Amino acid sequence: MPELDGRPPQSASQTWRRRITESAVYRSIVRAPAADTPRGRAQHAFGNVFLHVYPVRVPRALLRLRSTYRLGFVASVLFTILAITGVYLMFFYTPAVTMAYGDMQTLRSQVGFGQLIRNVHRWGAHLMVLAVVLHLVRVFVHGGYKAPRQFNWVVGVLLLVITLAFSFTGYLLPWDQLAYWAVTVGSDLVQYAPGVGPWMRNFLLGGQTIGQAALLRFYVIHVAVLTIAFFVLMAVHLWRLRKDGLLAGDGPMAHDVTARADDALTMVPAETQILPDGRRVLGVVPATTDADHARDVSDEVFSWPHLIVRHQVVALAVCALVLALGIAFEAPLRELANPNVTPEPSKAPWYFVGLQELLAHFDPLVAGVLVPGALIGALLALPYVDRNPSRRAGDRRVALIVFGVLLGALVVLTVIGALFRGPGWAFVLPWEHLYFEP
Amino acid sequence: MTDVRVDDVAALGRADFGPTVSGSVAPCRAACPVGTDAAAYVALIAEGRLAEAYDVARAHNPFASICGRVCSAPCESACRRGIVDAPISIRALKRVLAEHHGPEAAHGSRWRRAVGEVPPASKPSVGIIGAGPAGLAAAHDLRIAGHAVTVYESASEAGGMLRYGIPTFRLPREILAAEIAAMVDLGITLRLSCVIGRDVTFTQLLNTHATVLIAVGCQQGRDLHAPGANLPGVERAVDFLRAENERLANRGESDSALAEGPAVVIGGGSVAFDAARSAWRSRRPTAYDGQAGLDAARMARRGGDRVVTMIAPEERAAMPVPEEELHEAVAEGVALYPAHGVVRIVGTERVSGVEIAPVRALRREEGRVVPELDLERLQLIPATTVVLAIGQRSNTDFLADTPTVTRTPWGGVTVDAELHSEDPRVWAAGDVATGPRDLIDAVAAGQRAAASMRRWMQRAHPVEVGTAATETAAMAANMPSVPGSPPLEHDTRFWSGYDVLPRTALPVLDTTRRDARAEVEQAWDVPTARREAARCLRCDEHMQFAVDRCIVCALCVDVCPQTSLALLPAPPGGLALVFDDDTCIRCGLCVARCPTHALEFALAPAMSQSGLPFSRSPEVPHA
C-alpha cells in the first residue's frame, strides 16, 4: 500500500518538503506520518526515541507554568549545556598541577570562544544547583513526593547530591587560589566525621593535602563517575515520572486533581455495559493496583505539540540566559594555587557557605557532619515519614512550617556566610566590602 | 442488524450519524435496506480483491450494478468517516466492482457464473405484477428458491421506473438491460406489454398462481393544488420523464415534447432533479454510437440551453438526494430555489410563469408536509412549461373487482409488516405498499415479500415446497459463498495517510459535452478506488479486550490519538477499560502498543468465520 496523502501541495516549498518527506530514505528514518493529525501526533510521541520520554497526551493542567515552573526541565537543559561545554573544555585541559592553571590562561587567551565557553560552564553550573534546589522546594510544596512517588523523591534527592558533587569537584579544576582554598575548606568539613572522617578525606584527596592526586581524582569523578551516575539516576527519575504520571497531584492543582480522582472522574458502576455518554465498557480489570492508574481522557492534550513546544521555549530561554551571563560576567580566575598563601577570607563554594557559617557557631562535628548528614537523611526519609496522604497545603501545616523554617535558616546562613563575612570570618557589610566570588 | 443501538446522539452534542457501532454491525450495513455488507467489500477493494468484493456486494443485492450508479446510498449517510471529514464514496466503489465483475463486464456476471444451474421450477408458481426493482428482486429470490415465477409488465420492456423514470444520462440502458437479463436468465418468465385488467384479469392471475405479488409502484404524478395548475404547459414529472425516455429508447432525433422556453420544476426529490436535468438536456442534440457529442454550432443555432429553475420546499441541505446529484444539477445551470413554494401558476391560455414565495415553516398535516409561505416576498419566475415532481400515487384500478384486497386512498395496497395484504394469497411490495421510496427500498421490499411468500407457501404447500433443510442445502449449493470481512491490515494503517485522505471526487463528463444520453458520472480506475476504499474506518472490526491479560499500564489510553479509550474506576475496586466506538479511527496504535496483547480488533463473533475472538493474537506466556 503506497503512502496515501491526498492533500495537494500549496507551494514550491511544500512540494519540496513533500518530496523529501516521502522519499524512501526519509521514511526509513522517520516512520511516523506527519504530525498534523491526531494519529500523526500520537505516533510521533510514541515512535520517536527522543520524544517518547513524553507521554502521548498530558493533562491540560500541565501546560500551565505554575504547575511545575518547568524547574526539573530547566535543570536537565542546564545539564545538557554543561555536558556540551564540558566536553569542549576537556579538549584543552590537562588534569595536572603543573599544567591546569596554564590551560586556564590558554583557554582565555588562545582558544576560540574558550573564555565564553568556560563562563557559560561556570554560570550554568551555579544555575543548575539553584534549579535543582528550587525543583526540590517546588515538589515539596506541592506534595509531589507522596504515594506513589516516594521513591522518585529519593532519586531526586540523590540527584541533588550528585549535582552538588559535580559543582564541588569542578570547583578545583582551574587550580587557582579560589579553587584551591574553597576545596580545602570543603574537604576539611569531611574530616570531622567521627571515626571515618580522616580516612574519608584521605580517600577523597588521595593524600593528606590537596595535590596532584586530588586534582586527578576530582577530574575523573567530575567527568566520568558523576556523569555516569547522573545518567543512570536520571533514567530512573524520568522513568518513574512517566510511570506515575507527569502531573497527578502536583501544583496548585493538587486539590483539583484530587477532586478529579474523587468526584469528577467518571465511575463505572458494576454490570454497566454502556456509559451514558455512549462509551462502551470493554472489560473490568480486578483491582490489583491502586486507582491512581485510572485515566480519563476528557481533559488531556497531545504532548506534541502542546507541551513539547513549551519545553522548547523554556530551553531556548535557558540557553539565552546562560549565554548572556557568559558574555556579561567573566568566570573568576585568581592567581595560581599556592598552599602557602591563604587568602582572606577563604570561602567554600556558595552552596556550602551556609555550613561554613555554621562552623563559626558550632562544633565542627555538628556543623560539618551532623547537620548536613541530618538534612540529607531527613530529605531521603521524608516520603516515608510524612504519611499524610493529602497534598493540600491546608492539611500539611506542620510539614510546610518545618520545611520553611529549615529552608529559611539555610538561606539566612548562606546569605550571611557569602555576603557578610570578611577576613577572619569577621562580620562585614557587603556594601562596604564584598568578599564573595562565585 | 437487529441489535443496532440508535441513541439520541444529537443530545450528547455529537453529530447525528444515525446508528452507532457498539459491538454490532457497521453503520453502513445497518443503514442499507437490503443489508449489504459495505464495510466488507470496501475493505476488500482497499486490498485490491475486487472479485471477492463483488461477491459481497452482489450477495444481498441483485441490482448491484444499477445501485452502483443511482442508489441514494443511505450507507454513505451513516458512514462514520463523516465524523472525521466526509463519508466513503461507497456507491462509486460499488460501481467500480460492477464494471469489473457485474453483468455489464466483458466476461459477464461473476455471480451468474458462480450460481450455475438454477434448481428446476418445481415449487408452486408465483405471479408478480410489475417488472420494476421490487418485482424483479422478489422474482429473483423466488426463482432461486425453486419457484416458477411469471412477471407481468405493462410496458414493452422490463425495469419499471429504472427504465421510464431514471434518465439515461444517470443509468445507461445497456447496464439496465444487462442486469435485468442476468435475472431473467435465472428462468423467470417475463410477459411484457401485458396490462392487468386488459390482457389478463387479476382473478385469472389468482387462478393461475399459488400466490401473487403486486409491485406496480407509483406511476402517476400528483397534482398541484394551486391556482393555474390546470393550464396547458403544466406537466407531471413522471409523464415527462417517461416520454423523454421513450423518445431516447426509440433513438429518435426528434426534439423533446417540451415547449420552447424556460421550464420550472416543482419539487426537491430525486424525481425533480431527474426532471430538471432532463429538461435542461432536452434541447441539446443527442449523440449516438460513437458520434461526436455536442456540436457547438448546432447548439448556438438553437439559442443555447434551456433555462431550468427548480422550486423545492426543503432547505438545500435537507434535499433527499446525494450531494453529487445536487452538485451536478447546479453545474449544469439549473437555478435552485430551495425553501420556496408555489403561490400560483401564472398564464392566460398557457403557462407564462410561476409565482413563488419563500417557505417560512414546514408543517406536517395528515402525513403530508405543507409549506407555510411568506406571501410578502413574492417572486415571478417566467416559464413556458411547469413540471410537477411533488409526489406520486399508484394506479391499482385492476383490483376494483377484488374486494379482498384493501386499497389506500392514494391507490396503494394495504399490507401488514410482512407485506401481506388482506387476501391471504396476495402480497404487495415497493412503492405500491409504502408510497414513493428509493430504489434500494424497493429492492429490500421485494426481498422481504419473497421471504414472506416462501414462508407462507411452505405452510400452505408443505409437500411441494419441501423441507426447510433440503431447501437450505439447495440454496447453499447454488449460491456463491460470501467471504467474511478480511482481517484488518494494521500495516496499512501504520504506513498510509488514510486518516487525512479527503473523499475522492467522482470524475464527471464536462458540462459542454453532456446530452440526454451521455452518462455524466464516470468510473474510477482501480488505484483510485483502492485509495478511496482505504479511507474506511473499518467499523466492522470490533475492539476485543482480554481482561485477564491486562496489566493496567494505560499505554493504550495514552497512545490513542482519538481519546477513544479511558481507564475508569469501577467500584468496588477495579478499573474499567472504556471504549468509544464512535470516535475510533481503527489506527491500531493501541493494539500495537499493548505489551500483553490484551487488545485486538476482530470481526464481531457472529460475523467472523471462525467466530472466535483473538484467533490471530500470539500466545503470551505468563500473561
GROMACS .gro file of N, CA, C and O in nm, chain A residues 124-173:
model
  200
  124GLY      N    1   2.637   2.820   3.425
  124GLY     CA    2   2.541   2.711   3.411
  124GLY      C    3   2.542   2.619   3.531
  124GLY      O    4   2.437   2.572   3.577
  125ALA      N    5   2.664   2.593   3.583
  125ALA     CA    6   2.675   2.503   3.699
  125ALA      C    7   2.606   2.565   3.820
  125ALA      O    8   2.531   2.498   3.892
  126HIS      N    9   2.630   2.694   3.843
  126HIS     CA   10   2.564   2.759   3.956
  126HIS      C   11   2.412   2.758   3.939
  126HIS      O   12   2.338   2.728   4.031
  127LEU      N   13   2.369   2.788   3.816
  127LEU     CA   14   2.224   2.789   3.790
  127LEU      C   15   2.164   2.651   3.810
  127LEU      O   16   2.051   2.637   3.856
  128MET      N   17   2.242   2.548   3.775
  128MET     CA   18   2.187   2.413   3.788
  128MET      C   19   2.167   2.378   3.935
  128MET      O   20   2.064   2.320   3.972
  129VAL      N   21   2.262   2.416   4.019
  129VAL     CA   22   2.243   2.392   4.162
  129VAL      C   23   2.117   2.464   4.209
  129VAL      O   24   2.031   2.407   4.278
  130LEU      N   25   2.105   2.588   4.165
  130LEU     CA   26   1.987   2.667   4.203
  130LEU      C   27   1.858   2.601   4.152
  130LEU      O   28   1.760   2.585   4.226
  131ALA      N   29   1.859   2.558   4.025
  131ALA     CA   30   1.739   2.499   3.965
  131ALA      C   31   1.700   2.370   4.037
  131ALA      O   32   1.582   2.346   4.063
  132VAL      N   33   1.799   2.287   4.068
  132VAL     CA   34   1.769   2.160   4.133
  132VAL      C   35   1.710   2.185   4.272
  132VAL      O   36   1.613   2.121   4.313
  133VAL      N   37   1.769   2.282   4.344
  133VAL     CA   38   1.717   2.311   4.478
  133VAL      C   39   1.574   2.364   4.468
  133VAL      O   40   1.484   2.321   4.541
  134LEU      N   41   1.552   2.455   4.374
  134LEU     CA   42   1.416   2.511   4.359
  134LEU      C   43   1.318   2.402   4.316
  134LEU      O   44   1.202   2.401   4.359
  135HIS      N   45   1.364   2.311   4.232
  135HIS     CA   46   1.280   2.199   4.191
  135HIS      C   47   1.237   2.118   4.312
  135HIS      O   48   1.120   2.083   4.329
  136LEU      N   49   1.334   2.092   4.400
  136LEU     CA   50   1.304   2.017   4.522
  136LEU      C   51   1.203   2.093   4.608
  136LEU      O   52   1.107   2.034   4.660
  137VAL      N   53   1.225   2.224   4.621
  137VAL     CA   54   1.133   2.304   4.702
  137VAL      C   55   0.993   2.299   4.641
  137VAL      O   56   0.893   2.278   4.711
  138ARG      N   57   0.986   2.314   4.510
  138ARG     CA   58   0.855   2.313   4.442
  138ARG      C   59   0.785   2.180   4.464
  138ARG      O   60   0.665   2.174   4.497
  139VAL      N   61   0.857   2.071   4.446
  139VAL     CA   62   0.795   1.940   4.461
  139VAL      C   63   0.749   1.920   4.606
  139VAL      O   64   0.641   1.867   4.632
  140PHE      N   65   0.831   1.969   4.700
  140PHE     CA   66   0.790   1.955   4.839
  140PHE      C   67   0.660   2.031   4.865
  140PHE      O   68   0.564   1.979   4.922
  141VAL      N   69   0.659   2.156   4.820
  141VAL     CA   70   0.542   2.241   4.849
  141VAL      C   71   0.416   2.183   4.786
  141VAL      O   72   0.309   2.185   4.845
  142HIS      N   73   0.430   2.125   4.669
  142HIS     CA   74   0.313   2.067   4.603
  142HIS      C   75   0.282   1.926   4.651
  142HIS      O   76   0.187   1.864   4.604
  143GLY      N   77   0.365   1.875   4.743
  143GLY     CA   78   0.339   1.740   4.793
  143GLY      C   79   0.364   1.632   4.691
  143GLY      O   80   0.304   1.525   4.696
  144GLY      N   81   0.454   1.659   4.596
  144GLY     CA   82   0.478   1.564   4.488
  144GLY      C   83   0.551   1.438   4.530
  144GLY      O   84   0.565   1.348   4.449
  145TYR      N   85   0.598   1.430   4.653
  145TYR     CA   86   0.672   1.311   4.697
  145TYR      C   87   0.579   1.205   4.753
  145TYR      O   88   0.624   1.098   4.793
  146LYS      N   89   0.450   1.234   4.757
  146LYS     CA   90   0.357   1.139   4.820
  146LYS      C   91   0.329   1.022   4.728
  146LYS      O   92   0.357   1.026   4.608
  147ALA      N   93   0.274   0.919   4.785
  147ALA     CA   94   0.248   0.796   4.712
  147ALA      C   95   0.178   0.826   4.580
  147ALA      O   96   0.087   0.909   4.576
  148PRO      N   97   0.217   0.765   4.471
  148PRO     CA   98   0.317   0.658   4.462
  148PRO      C   99   0.456   0.708   4.426
  148PRO      O  100   0.535   0.631   4.371
  149ARG      N  101   0.487   0.832   4.456
  149ARG     CA  102   0.612   0.890   4.406
  149ARG      C  103   0.723   0.894   4.512
  149ARG      O  104   0.820   0.969   4.495
  150GLN      N  105   0.710   0.817   4.620
  150GLN     CA  106   0.808   0.825   4.729
  150GLN      C  107   0.950   0.800   4.678
  150GLN      O  108   1.042   0.875   4.708
  151PHE      N  109   0.963   0.693   4.603
  151PHE     CA  110   1.099   0.657   4.564
  151PHE      C  111   1.157   0.756   4.465
  151PHE      O  112   1.278   0.781   4.464
  152ASN      N  113   1.073   0.813   4.382
  152ASN     CA  114   1.125   0.910   4.287
  152ASN      C  115   1.178   1.034   4.359
  152ASN      O  116   1.272   1.098   4.313
  153TRP      N  117   1.119   1.067   4.472
  153TRP     CA  118   1.171   1.176   4.554
  153TRP      C  119   1.311   1.141   4.602
  153TRP      O  120   1.403   1.223   4.597
  154VAL      N  121   1.328   1.017   4.647
  154VAL     CA  122   1.459   0.971   4.694
  154VAL      C  123   1.561   0.984   4.581
  154VAL      O  124   1.673   1.036   4.600
  155VAL      N  125   1.521   0.941   4.461
  155VAL     CA  126   1.611   0.952   4.346
  155VAL      C  127   1.644   1.099   4.322
  155VAL      O  128   1.759   1.135   4.293
  156GLY      N  129   1.545   1.183   4.336
  156GLY     CA  130   1.567   1.325   4.316
  156GLY      C  131   1.666   1.382   4.416
  156GLY      O  132   1.754   1.463   4.380
  157VAL      N  133   1.655   1.342   4.542
  157VAL     CA  134   1.750   1.389   4.644
  157VAL      C  135   1.891   1.343   4.609
  157VAL      O  136   1.988   1.419   4.619
  158LEU      N  137   1.901   1.218   4.562
  158LEU     CA  138   2.033   1.168   4.522
  158LEU      C  139   2.086   1.250   4.403
  158LEU      O  140   2.207   1.278   4.395
  159LEU      N  141   1.999   1.288   4.313
  159LEU     CA  142   2.042   1.371   4.201
  159LEU      C  143   2.089   1.508   4.249
  159LEU      O  144   2.183   1.565   4.194
  160LEU      N  145   2.025   1.559   4.354
  160LEU     CA  146   2.071   1.686   4.413
  160LEU      C  147   2.211   1.669   4.468
  160LEU      O  148   2.301   1.753   4.445
  161VAL      N  149   2.234   1.558   4.540
  161VAL     CA  150   2.367   1.532   4.596
  161VAL      C  151   2.470   1.524   4.483
  161VAL      O  152   2.579   1.581   4.491
  162ILE      N  153   2.433   1.456   4.375
  162ILE     CA  154   2.526   1.443   4.262
  162ILE      C  155   2.554   1.580   4.201
  162ILE      O  156   2.667   1.612   4.164
  163THR      N  157   2.449   1.661   4.190
  163THR     CA  158   2.468   1.795   4.134
  163THR      C  159   2.566   1.876   4.218
  163THR      O  160   2.657   1.943   4.166
  164LEU      N  161   2.550   1.868   4.351
  164LEU     CA  162   2.643   1.939   4.439
  164LEU      C  163   2.784   1.885   4.423
  164LEU      O  164   2.882   1.960   4.418
  165ALA      N  165   2.794   1.752   4.410
  165ALA     CA  166   2.926   1.690   4.394
  165ALA      C  167   2.990   1.733   4.263
  165ALA      O  168   3.110   1.760   4.255
  166PHE      N  169   2.907   1.742   4.158
  166PHE     CA  170   2.955   1.791   4.029
  166PHE      C  171   3.018   1.929   4.046
  166PHE      O  172   3.130   1.957   4.004
  167SER      N  173   2.942   2.014   4.111
  167SER     CA  174   2.986   2.152   4.125
  167SER      C  175   3.112   2.160   4.209
  167SER      O  176   3.207   2.232   4.178
  168PHE      N  177   3.112   2.082   4.316
  168PHE     CA  178   3.225   2.087   4.409
  168PHE      C  179   3.352   2.034   4.344
  168PHE      O  180   3.459   2.095   4.353
  169THR      N  181   3.342   1.920   4.273
  169THR     CA  182   3.461   1.864   4.209
  169THR      C  183   3.510   1.954   4.097
  169THR      O  184   3.631   1.968   4.074
  170GLY      N  185   3.413   2.017   4.027
  170GLY     CA  186   3.454   2.105   3.918
  170GLY      C  187   3.523   2.231   3.970
  170GLY      O  188   3.603   2.292   3.900
  171TYR      N  189   3.493   2.265   4.094
  171TYR     CA  190   3.548   2.387   4.152
  171TYR      C  191   3.699   2.386   4.158
  171TYR      O  192   3.764   2.490   4.145
  172LEU      N  193   3.757   2.267   4.177
  172LEU     CA  194   3.902   2.257   4.197
  172LEU      C  195   3.980   2.269   4.065
  172LEU      O  196   4.096   2.308   4.064
  173LEU      N  197   3.915   2.232   3.957
  173LEU     CA  198   3.989   2.207   3.833
  173LEU      C  199   4.069   2.327   3.781
  173LEU      O  200   4.176   2.307   3.725
   0.00000   0.00000   0.00000
